[in-house]
Amino acid sequence: MTVRVRFAPSPTGYLHVGGGRTALYNWLFARHNGGVFILRADDTDAERSTPEFQQDILDGLTWLGLDWDEGIEVGGPHGVYRQSQRLERYQEVAARLVASGAAYYDLATPEQLESLRAAAESAGRSPVYAGTHRATPAQVHGHLAEGGVAPIRFAVPRPGETIFEDLVRGSLRFDHANVDDFVILRSDGTPTYHLASTVDDVDFGITHVVRGEDILSSTPKHILLTLAMGGEPAIYAHLALLNGPDGKKLSKRHGDTSLRAYREAGILAGAMRNYLAILGWSPGDDEEVVSPETMIERFELTAVSRNPAVFDTTKLEWMNGVYLRALPAAEFVELTRPLVESELGRTLDDREAAVYAAIAPFVQERAKRLTDAAPQVTFLFVDDVAYDDASWEKVMTKQEARVALDGALARLEGLAGWDSPSIEEALRAMLEEHGLSASKGFQPLRVAVTGSSVSPPLFESLEALGRERALQRLRSAADRVSSES
RNA sequence: GCCCUCAUCGUCCAGCGGCCUAGGACGCCGGCCUUUCAAGCCGGUAACACGGGUUCGAAUCCCGUUGGGGGUACCA
């Protein structure tokens, strides 16, 4: 039997990292088994669903490199993959369930429900609605005939229990005493998540439901519904949720939670995908940096961790650095050049682009995020460097600063060529001449030229800057140093 | 409150009754390299939540406690 899985997010917010991971695990499982990955929109909540969020989800999945075989945008044998366009089907199923006695119109008032809940709670019992106020068929008929509305509830068999085998959690058992007669069709005729999702899973022939643990306790409802529809329940796998660094539920107060935010902050899709894969699953050996092919080859739901993992951006950044360094130099340039341009507020001309391409590899070596590049190279493309105060304070106030600047000027002004080897030779001679150590002698030059003590290598920076501007910066730094002393 | 669920270094993962004086990765600390910062290389720090069982033997199995997470809607 062909494996068929789905990722069915509600477009009620931007795709977050946890959703991305759920999608990734579904995709890996499908690809590992030569199955079908379906993308569906569980957008029954018309109030909160928006096209913008829907688009963000599509963008996020595509960015992560996940492709789907059926579903939104690509279509498929089951037609529409949006719940908002399948309303009649859910109503039809609900009606059939009422006809068969598996569900019923519920006439209980909100007040009745509330007092039941309150009573149960104060008695220390499960606050479960078990059809206590279920009306007779005649009463229901009368109510409806008079134009009254009512939600349809599923009649959970009592007593009873639902037992199933979860691929990541093992054997699970739920006593129906703790399962509500849940609403499947609201009084306005729209389906709830339970109905719509289950109907779609049955209709689309979903064989494995891989989703977040937040719906674990609703699973008995879905199995019961499936059975009542005459369907074969899927195999379930519930993934533990992601937490923030403090071990609490991951939320905005922990920082960015949307995939989009990380993309914009310079995280590479490959790094994010790899990190998400490793967060709750292990490829087996000690390797953690793994290709998508390897992930697909080794992925097993039964090997997925049961405990909630902390989404740790430190490790994500480390991994991003690994991916960044693995990038071909040209690609790194292509990816970061727009960021440099936006930092400058203008585009680079051809000459400048060539300068950037020459210096970029040195930046690539030390970057953790794509966004780290621009701040390190803007000194090349502005008329006057802005000195970093801390850097200036640290090196320019030292005795050697003046000696180094004057010495460098003397050596460089008459230099024949302007390439980093020649510059290095000249400056090392300067060191020798004044008896300066490399760090004492070169740091002032670095700050003079790049504005900061953290920058690409000195000689390459000087070469890239060009003779005129380089000398000019050394001079103005020397002037400032002498005026301050 | 009630129901479900989870529990190995600060974090992620390995471990599935003896190979564990618990392994790897990130982080952190130290060293090397070195013109800075990184990167790289080398070394170090650090954990089986607690209490009972079961067993010749438990990180591994069972029970309880504690703590975390989820659910408890005509939201998904």
XYZ file of C-alpha atoms (C1' of nucleotides) in Angstrom:
561
model
C 0.000 0.000 0.000
C 1.308 3.401 -0.929
C 2.082 5.668 1.962
C 0.063 8.880 1.819
C 0.725 11.646 4.318
C -0.364 15.214 4.568
C 0.651 18.502 6.116
C -2.521 20.396 6.885
C -1.818 23.759 8.472
C -4.426 26.357 9.271
C -3.546 29.622 7.567
C -4.131 31.574 10.735
C -0.562 32.727 11.182
C 2.877 32.663 9.604
C 4.438 29.246 9.240
C 6.444 28.760 12.413
C 9.467 26.614 13.010
C 7.448 23.876 14.676
C 5.105 23.701 11.692
C 8.080 23.590 9.391
C 9.461 20.655 11.308
C 6.149 18.799 11.182
C 6.024 19.363 7.431
C 9.620 18.210 7.082
C 8.999 14.991 8.999
C 5.942 14.266 6.867
C 7.961 14.889 3.745
C 10.884 12.770 4.908
C 8.544 9.947 5.815
C 6.840 10.104 2.419
C 10.080 10.238 0.495
C 11.669 7.487 2.547
C 8.763 5.213 1.749
C 8.281 6.257 -1.827
C 4.946 7.676 -0.766
C 2.838 10.705 -1.536
C 3.120 14.004 0.324
C -0.039 16.105 0.281
C -0.463 19.744 1.209
C -3.878 20.713 2.434
C -5.383 23.844 3.922
C -7.367 23.271 7.085
C -9.026 26.628 6.797
C -12.384 25.998 8.392
C -11.800 28.921 10.703
C -12.943 31.607 8.293
C -12.488 34.303 10.892
C -8.768 33.889 11.304
C -7.644 32.401 7.997
C -6.088 34.766 5.477
C -4.619 34.476 1.976
C -1.479 36.172 3.233
C -0.823 33.456 5.780
C -1.662 30.802 3.217
C 0.944 32.252 0.893
C 3.481 32.438 3.669
C 3.043 28.739 4.343
C 3.546 27.896 0.693
C 6.630 30.107 0.541
C 8.049 28.625 3.704
C 7.699 25.039 2.547
C 9.187 25.827 -0.835
C 12.059 27.649 0.814
C 12.770 24.582 2.933
C 12.973 22.571 -0.254
C 9.862 20.526 0.396
C 7.805 19.611 -2.628
C 4.344 18.123 -2.519
C 2.759 15.670 -4.903
C -0.847 16.615 -4.359
C -2.632 19.539 -2.860
C -2.778 23.261 -2.954
C -1.566 24.726 -6.240
C -0.544 21.387 -7.720
C -3.989 19.781 -7.540
C -4.536 16.061 -7.632
C -7.133 13.303 -7.934
C -9.116 14.577 -4.987
C -9.821 17.930 -6.545
C -9.862 20.709 -4.036
C -7.464 20.581 -1.140
C -8.953 23.458 0.778
C -11.537 22.746 3.421
C -13.266 26.047 2.891
C -14.321 24.734 -0.510
C -15.584 21.362 0.643
C -18.299 22.483 3.025
C -21.098 20.498 1.368
C -19.140 17.296 1.752
C -18.796 17.809 5.513
C -22.463 18.656 5.841
C -23.343 15.565 3.892
C -21.231 13.381 6.178
C -22.684 15.027 9.266
C -26.196 14.379 7.988
C -25.374 10.758 7.314
C -23.936 10.377 10.776
C -27.142 11.804 12.264
C -29.193 9.426 10.145
C -27.187 6.450 11.301
C -27.457 7.501 14.931
C -23.734 8.136 15.299
C -24.372 11.833 15.830
C -27.190 14.053 17.007
C -28.467 17.594 17.021
C -27.813 19.008 20.440
C -30.288 21.335 22.014
C -28.347 21.994 25.198
C -27.895 25.675 25.957
C -24.519 27.242 26.697
C -25.727 27.815 30.247
C -26.565 24.156 30.715
C -23.165 23.171 29.352
C -21.428 25.612 31.616
C -23.173 24.481 34.774
C -22.376 20.865 33.912
C -18.741 21.819 33.552
C -18.685 23.721 36.800
C -20.364 20.887 38.660
C -17.922 18.330 37.316
C -14.951 20.446 38.199
C -16.005 21.133 41.758
C -16.696 17.416 42.187
C -13.194 16.631 40.924
C -14.499 14.778 37.896
C -13.613 15.097 34.226
C -15.581 17.996 32.744
C -16.898 15.949 29.892
C -20.136 16.548 28.062
C -21.671 13.116 27.553
C -24.970 14.062 25.987
C -26.676 14.727 29.292
C -29.198 17.072 27.731
C -29.730 15.061 24.626
C -33.239 15.671 23.349
C -35.654 13.183 21.872
C -35.936 12.967 18.080
C -39.355 14.582 18.314
C -38.025 17.535 20.279
C -35.208 17.990 17.836
C -37.583 17.796 14.916
C -39.832 20.380 16.495
C -36.968 22.731 17.260
C -35.611 22.540 13.736
C -39.084 22.846 12.189
C -39.589 26.093 14.041
C -36.475 27.452 12.441
C -34.224 26.797 15.410
C -30.573 25.974 14.919
C -28.383 23.489 16.740
C -24.909 22.043 16.465
C -24.431 18.382 15.668
C -22.465 16.376 18.185
C -20.855 13.026 17.788
C -22.289 10.414 20.130
C -19.253 8.894 21.745
C -20.007 5.249 22.662
C -20.191 4.855 26.428
C -18.816 3.043 28.185
C -15.893 2.366 25.944
C -12.325 3.136 25.127
C -10.166 3.803 22.111
C -6.811 2.130 21.871
C -4.280 2.777 19.186
C -0.618 2.415 18.427
C 1.198 5.692 17.955
C 4.341 5.399 15.870
C 6.371 7.629 18.121
C 4.623 7.134 21.450
C 3.693 3.502 21.417
C 0.445 2.077 22.682
C -2.134 4.629 23.819
C -5.447 4.127 25.558
C -8.225 6.657 26.092
C -11.242 5.989 28.251
C -14.351 7.451 26.621
C -15.305 8.790 30.036
C -12.797 11.516 29.226
C -13.945 12.162 25.684
C -16.631 14.733 24.990
C -19.584 14.303 22.721
C -17.780 16.798 20.541
C -19.341 19.170 18.050
C -18.768 18.159 14.444
C -21.011 20.684 12.727
C -21.577 24.113 14.216
C -25.057 25.529 14.405
C -24.208 27.757 11.448
C -23.627 24.659 9.356
C -19.836 24.895 9.178
C -17.703 21.919 10.180
C -15.316 21.897 13.088
C -11.710 20.876 12.700
C -12.436 17.357 13.919
C -14.986 16.658 11.224
C -13.286 18.394 8.327
C -9.879 16.993 9.062
C -11.132 13.460 9.540
C -13.336 13.510 6.475
C -10.417 14.734 4.388
C -8.070 12.140 5.790
C -10.566 9.433 4.885
C -11.481 10.896 1.497
C -7.885 11.473 0.475
C -6.788 8.032 1.556
C -4.304 9.259 4.147
C -2.444 6.271 5.560
C -0.332 8.018 8.207
C -1.195 11.114 10.167
C 1.975 12.799 11.385
C 1.185 15.889 13.429
C 1.928 17.797 16.595
C 1.330 16.421 20.039
C -1.127 19.236 20.672
C -3.786 17.141 18.968
C -2.917 13.887 20.626
C -5.900 13.963 22.944
C -8.232 14.613 20.027
C -7.098 11.507 18.233
C -9.710 9.208 19.807
C -12.327 11.546 18.369
C -10.844 11.224 14.935
C -10.639 7.469 15.134
C -14.229 7.233 16.345
C -15.376 9.478 13.525
C -13.465 7.498 10.949
C -14.991 4.272 12.148
C -18.485 5.771 12.126
C -17.903 6.832 8.524
C -16.991 3.292 7.666
C -13.379 4.234 7.062
C -10.109 2.656 8.039
C -8.277 4.722 10.678
C -4.873 5.996 9.682
C -1.746 5.156 11.600
C -0.921 8.065 13.873
C 2.357 9.611 14.896
C 2.399 12.562 17.283
C 5.457 14.750 17.410
C 6.511 16.430 20.639
C 6.237 20.195 20.504
C 9.108 22.670 20.523
C 9.946 24.717 23.615
C 11.817 27.937 24.171
C 15.224 28.133 25.907
C 13.498 28.370 29.282
C 11.747 25.065 28.687
C 8.410 26.752 28.307
C 6.200 26.576 25.270
C 7.921 28.269 22.354
C 6.360 31.676 21.800
C 7.095 35.123 20.527
C 8.620 36.178 23.781
C 11.476 33.773 23.061
C 12.246 35.685 19.904
C 11.451 34.772 16.347
C 9.216 31.792 15.830
C 8.311 32.201 12.180
C 10.364 30.544 9.480
C 10.194 33.789 7.560
C 12.030 35.662 10.297
C 14.979 33.289 10.116
C 15.084 33.467 6.371
C 15.204 37.236 6.606
C 17.843 37.063 9.313
C 20.237 35.314 6.962
C 19.679 31.653 7.751
C 20.144 29.323 4.804
C 17.295 26.975 3.936
C 19.602 23.966 3.996
C 20.822 24.806 7.471
C 17.320 25.319 8.786
C 16.164 22.060 7.243
C 19.112 20.186 8.678
C 18.720 21.721 12.110
C 14.997 21.006 12.217
C 15.610 17.420 11.153
C 18.150 16.904 13.928
C 15.872 18.495 16.500
C 14.105 15.411 17.723
C 15.607 12.850 15.439
C 19.047 11.399 14.901
C 20.462 10.143 11.620
C 22.034 7.321 13.568
C 25.778 7.816 13.556
C 27.612 10.772 15.030
C 27.116 12.902 11.951
C 24.752 15.799 12.411
C 25.370 17.687 9.213
C 23.512 15.537 6.740
C 22.270 15.922 3.199
C 18.575 15.665 2.359
C 19.358 12.397 0.586
C 20.832 10.931 3.731
C 17.925 12.148 5.802
C 15.473 10.525 3.420
C 17.426 7.321 3.399
C 17.561 7.017 7.166
C 14.393 8.667 8.406
C 12.137 6.544 10.605
C 9.210 7.841 12.616
C 9.836 5.210 15.239
C 13.237 6.778 15.851
C 11.795 10.204 16.560
C 12.302 11.463 20.096
C 9.330 11.612 22.419
C 10.429 14.529 24.527
C 9.831 18.181 23.726
C 12.991 19.779 22.340
C 14.265 23.261 22.980
C 14.607 25.341 19.846
C 18.157 26.578 20.326
C 19.257 29.283 17.917
C 22.897 28.943 18.981
C 23.210 25.562 17.368
C 21.183 26.737 14.398
C 23.706 29.531 13.870
C 26.625 27.168 14.134
C 25.031 24.931 11.556
C 24.291 27.894 9.345
C 27.975 28.779 9.474
C 28.836 25.288 8.316
C 26.461 25.621 5.376
C 27.686 29.122 4.600
C 31.278 27.990 4.348
C 30.269 25.117 2.103
C 28.731 27.522 -0.402
C 30.614 28.192 -3.663
C 32.190 31.644 -3.381
C 30.173 32.986 -6.288
C 26.944 31.925 -4.687
C 27.890 33.561 -1.432
C 28.539 36.786 -3.312
C 25.248 36.520 -5.141
C 23.351 35.941 -1.914
C 24.992 38.700 0.096
C 25.483 41.448 -2.470
C 21.858 42.602 -2.245
C 22.273 42.854 1.517
C 25.368 44.989 1.115
C 23.492 47.204 -1.304
C 20.558 47.629 0.989
C 22.912 48.478 3.828
C 24.496 51.165 1.632
C 21.190 52.304 0.264
C 22.438 52.104 -3.306
C 23.573 49.537 -5.838
C 27.193 48.646 -6.443
C 28.643 49.518 -9.821
C 30.688 46.984 -11.741
C 33.979 48.051 -10.280
C 32.615 47.885 -6.757
C 30.989 44.550 -7.428
C 34.363 43.202 -8.446
C 35.904 44.622 -5.278
C 33.207 42.949 -3.248
C 33.658 39.630 -5.022
C 37.351 39.784 -4.170
C 36.845 40.420 -0.463
C 33.736 38.281 0.039
C 35.562 34.967 0.540
C 37.254 36.405 3.621
C 33.893 37.363 5.022
C 32.393 34.027 4.138
C 34.950 32.301 6.323
C 33.746 33.997 9.444
C 30.052 34.600 8.856
C 27.336 32.860 10.804
C 24.474 34.428 8.945
C 24.213 35.970 5.502
C 23.467 39.238 7.227
C 26.898 39.249 8.853
C 28.544 40.176 5.554
C 27.325 43.686 4.914
C 28.505 45.349 8.137
C 32.000 43.962 7.540
C 32.453 45.354 4.072
C 30.657 48.669 3.921
C 33.943 50.420 4.714
C 34.948 49.650 1.136
C 32.107 51.580 -0.377
C 31.737 54.733 1.672
C 33.702 57.952 1.517
C 34.379 58.263 5.212
C 34.657 55.384 7.600
C 32.691 55.529 10.775
C 35.012 54.467 13.556
C 33.699 51.977 16.030
C 34.192 53.744 19.370
C 35.202 50.674 21.301
C 37.721 49.691 18.652
C 39.217 53.150 18.501
C 39.473 53.317 22.252
C 41.132 49.942 22.406
C 43.940 50.455 19.912
C 44.302 54.093 18.933
C 45.019 55.379 22.387
C 48.127 53.237 22.632
C 51.583 54.641 22.153
C 52.284 52.407 19.174
C 49.315 53.611 17.170
C 51.002 56.774 16.020
C 54.230 55.043 15.203
C 52.423 52.397 13.181
C 50.306 54.883 11.258
C 53.201 57.168 10.399
C 55.419 54.218 9.593
C 52.803 52.639 7.355
C 52.243 55.900 5.533
C 55.946 56.277 4.910
C 56.215 52.760 3.495
C 53.023 52.739 1.457
C 53.158 56.149 -0.150
C 56.092 55.181 -2.267
C 54.997 51.610 -2.895
C 55.270 50.566 -6.496
C 52.444 48.058 -6.753
C 49.172 47.923 -4.835
C 48.456 44.293 -4.238
C 48.236 42.502 -0.928
C 51.613 40.685 -1.181
C 53.445 43.962 -1.834
C 51.500 45.707 0.880
C 52.273 42.934 3.314
C 55.953 43.074 2.490
C 56.051 46.817 3.032
C 54.170 46.709 6.277
C 56.232 43.870 7.696
C 59.295 45.910 6.948
C 57.684 48.742 8.848
C 57.148 46.426 11.824
C 60.786 45.449 11.688
C 61.935 49.020 11.460
C 60.023 50.156 14.534
C 60.291 46.990 16.502
C 56.550 46.489 16.650
C 54.748 43.207 17.103
C 52.259 42.279 14.439
C 49.259 42.831 16.652
C 50.532 46.160 18.040
C 51.488 47.408 14.620
C 48.615 46.172 12.516
C 45.589 46.799 14.714
C 45.808 50.591 14.413
C 45.980 50.259 10.652
C 42.984 47.995 10.657
C 40.900 50.445 12.629
C 42.085 53.329 10.466
C 41.108 51.549 7.295
C 37.998 49.569 8.198
C 36.772 51.519 11.174
C 36.722 48.446 13.373
C 39.068 46.010 15.029
C 36.891 43.228 13.660
C 37.218 43.058 9.925
C 38.452 41.088 6.951
C 42.247 40.571 6.782
C 44.251 43.791 6.691
C 46.308 43.472 3.508
C 43.379 42.332 1.439
C 41.279 45.134 2.843
C 43.919 47.678 1.892
C 44.191 46.294 -1.597
C 40.437 46.228 -2.062
C 40.087 49.785 -0.843
C 42.489 51.095 -3.435
C 45.643 53.120 -2.952
C 44.172 56.599 -2.808
C 41.424 55.924 -0.345
C 43.590 53.666 1.765
C 46.280 56.284 2.140
C 43.747 58.954 2.805
C 42.251 56.950 5.639
C 45.607 56.300 7.182
C 46.328 60.011 7.040
C 43.101 61.109 8.598
C 43.440 58.537 11.345
C 46.999 59.741 11.985
C 45.743 63.310 12.166
C 43.069 62.421 14.628
C 45.497 60.476 16.766
C 47.957 63.340 16.951
C 45.249 65.885 17.667
C 44.007 63.732 20.519
C 47.390 63.265 22.109
C -9.254 20.672 39.080
C -9.606 16.572 35.458
C -7.410 13.683 31.228
C -3.102 12.584 28.233
C 2.068 12.774 27.766
C 7.426 13.414 28.604
C 11.931 12.997 31.878
C 20.386 11.175 30.064
C 25.574 16.953 30.269
C 23.254 24.261 30.059
C 20.936 22.560 24.924
C 20.012 18.563 21.017
C 20.813 13.524 20.210
C 23.077 8.100 21.200
C 22.055 4.359 24.790
C 16.671 -0.070 24.162
C 19.176 -5.370 31.248
C 25.504 -6.732 31.622
C 29.778 -3.831 26.259
C 28.497 2.737 30.705
C 34.579 4.363 34.956
C 27.421 6.844 30.064
C 29.140 8.311 23.779
C 28.649 12.426 19.907
C 27.234 17.558 18.597
C 26.334 22.839 20.030
C 27.770 26.037 23.931
C 31.374 27.106 27.592
C 36.729 26.991 29.374
C 42.000 26.332 27.996
C 45.832 25.646 24.213
C 47.732 25.754 19.133
C 47.568 28.558 14.608
C 47.524 33.798 13.771
C 47.642 40.940 11.630
C 42.049 41.391 14.570
C 37.562 38.656 14.688
C 36.273 34.192 13.011
C 37.310 29.462 10.937
C 40.390 25.110 11.742
C 43.012 21.705 15.032
C 43.918 19.754 20.128
C 42.399 19.260 25.192
C 38.907 20.084 29.238
C 34.102 21.063 31.936
C 29.350 18.889 32.357
C 24.024 14.468 32.875
C 21.169 9.134 33.902
C 15.219 14.315 38.412
C 13.944 11.829 43.225
C 12.068 7.495 46.065
C 10.632 2.593 46.063
C 10.539 -2.114 43.735
C 11.815 -6.371 39.893
C 16.624 -8.776 38.754
C 22.680 -12.133 40.019
C 22.866 -7.261 37.526
C 19.011 -1.075 35.767
C 20.276 4.994 32.547
C 17.635 0.913 30.396
C 11.598 -2.864 33.164
C 7.365 -1.642 37.001
C 5.074 1.785 40.684
C 4.983 6.461 43.092
C 6.712 11.600 43.786
C 8.401 15.915 41.590
C 8.993 18.817 37.403
C 8.027 20.059 32.021
C 4.612 19.873 27.827
C -0.338 19.193 25.679
C -5.623 19.030 26.103
C -9.969 20.377 28.711
C -14.257 25.585 22.989
C -19.935 25.634 18.238
C -10.075 27.353 17.637
C -7.140 24.371 15.087
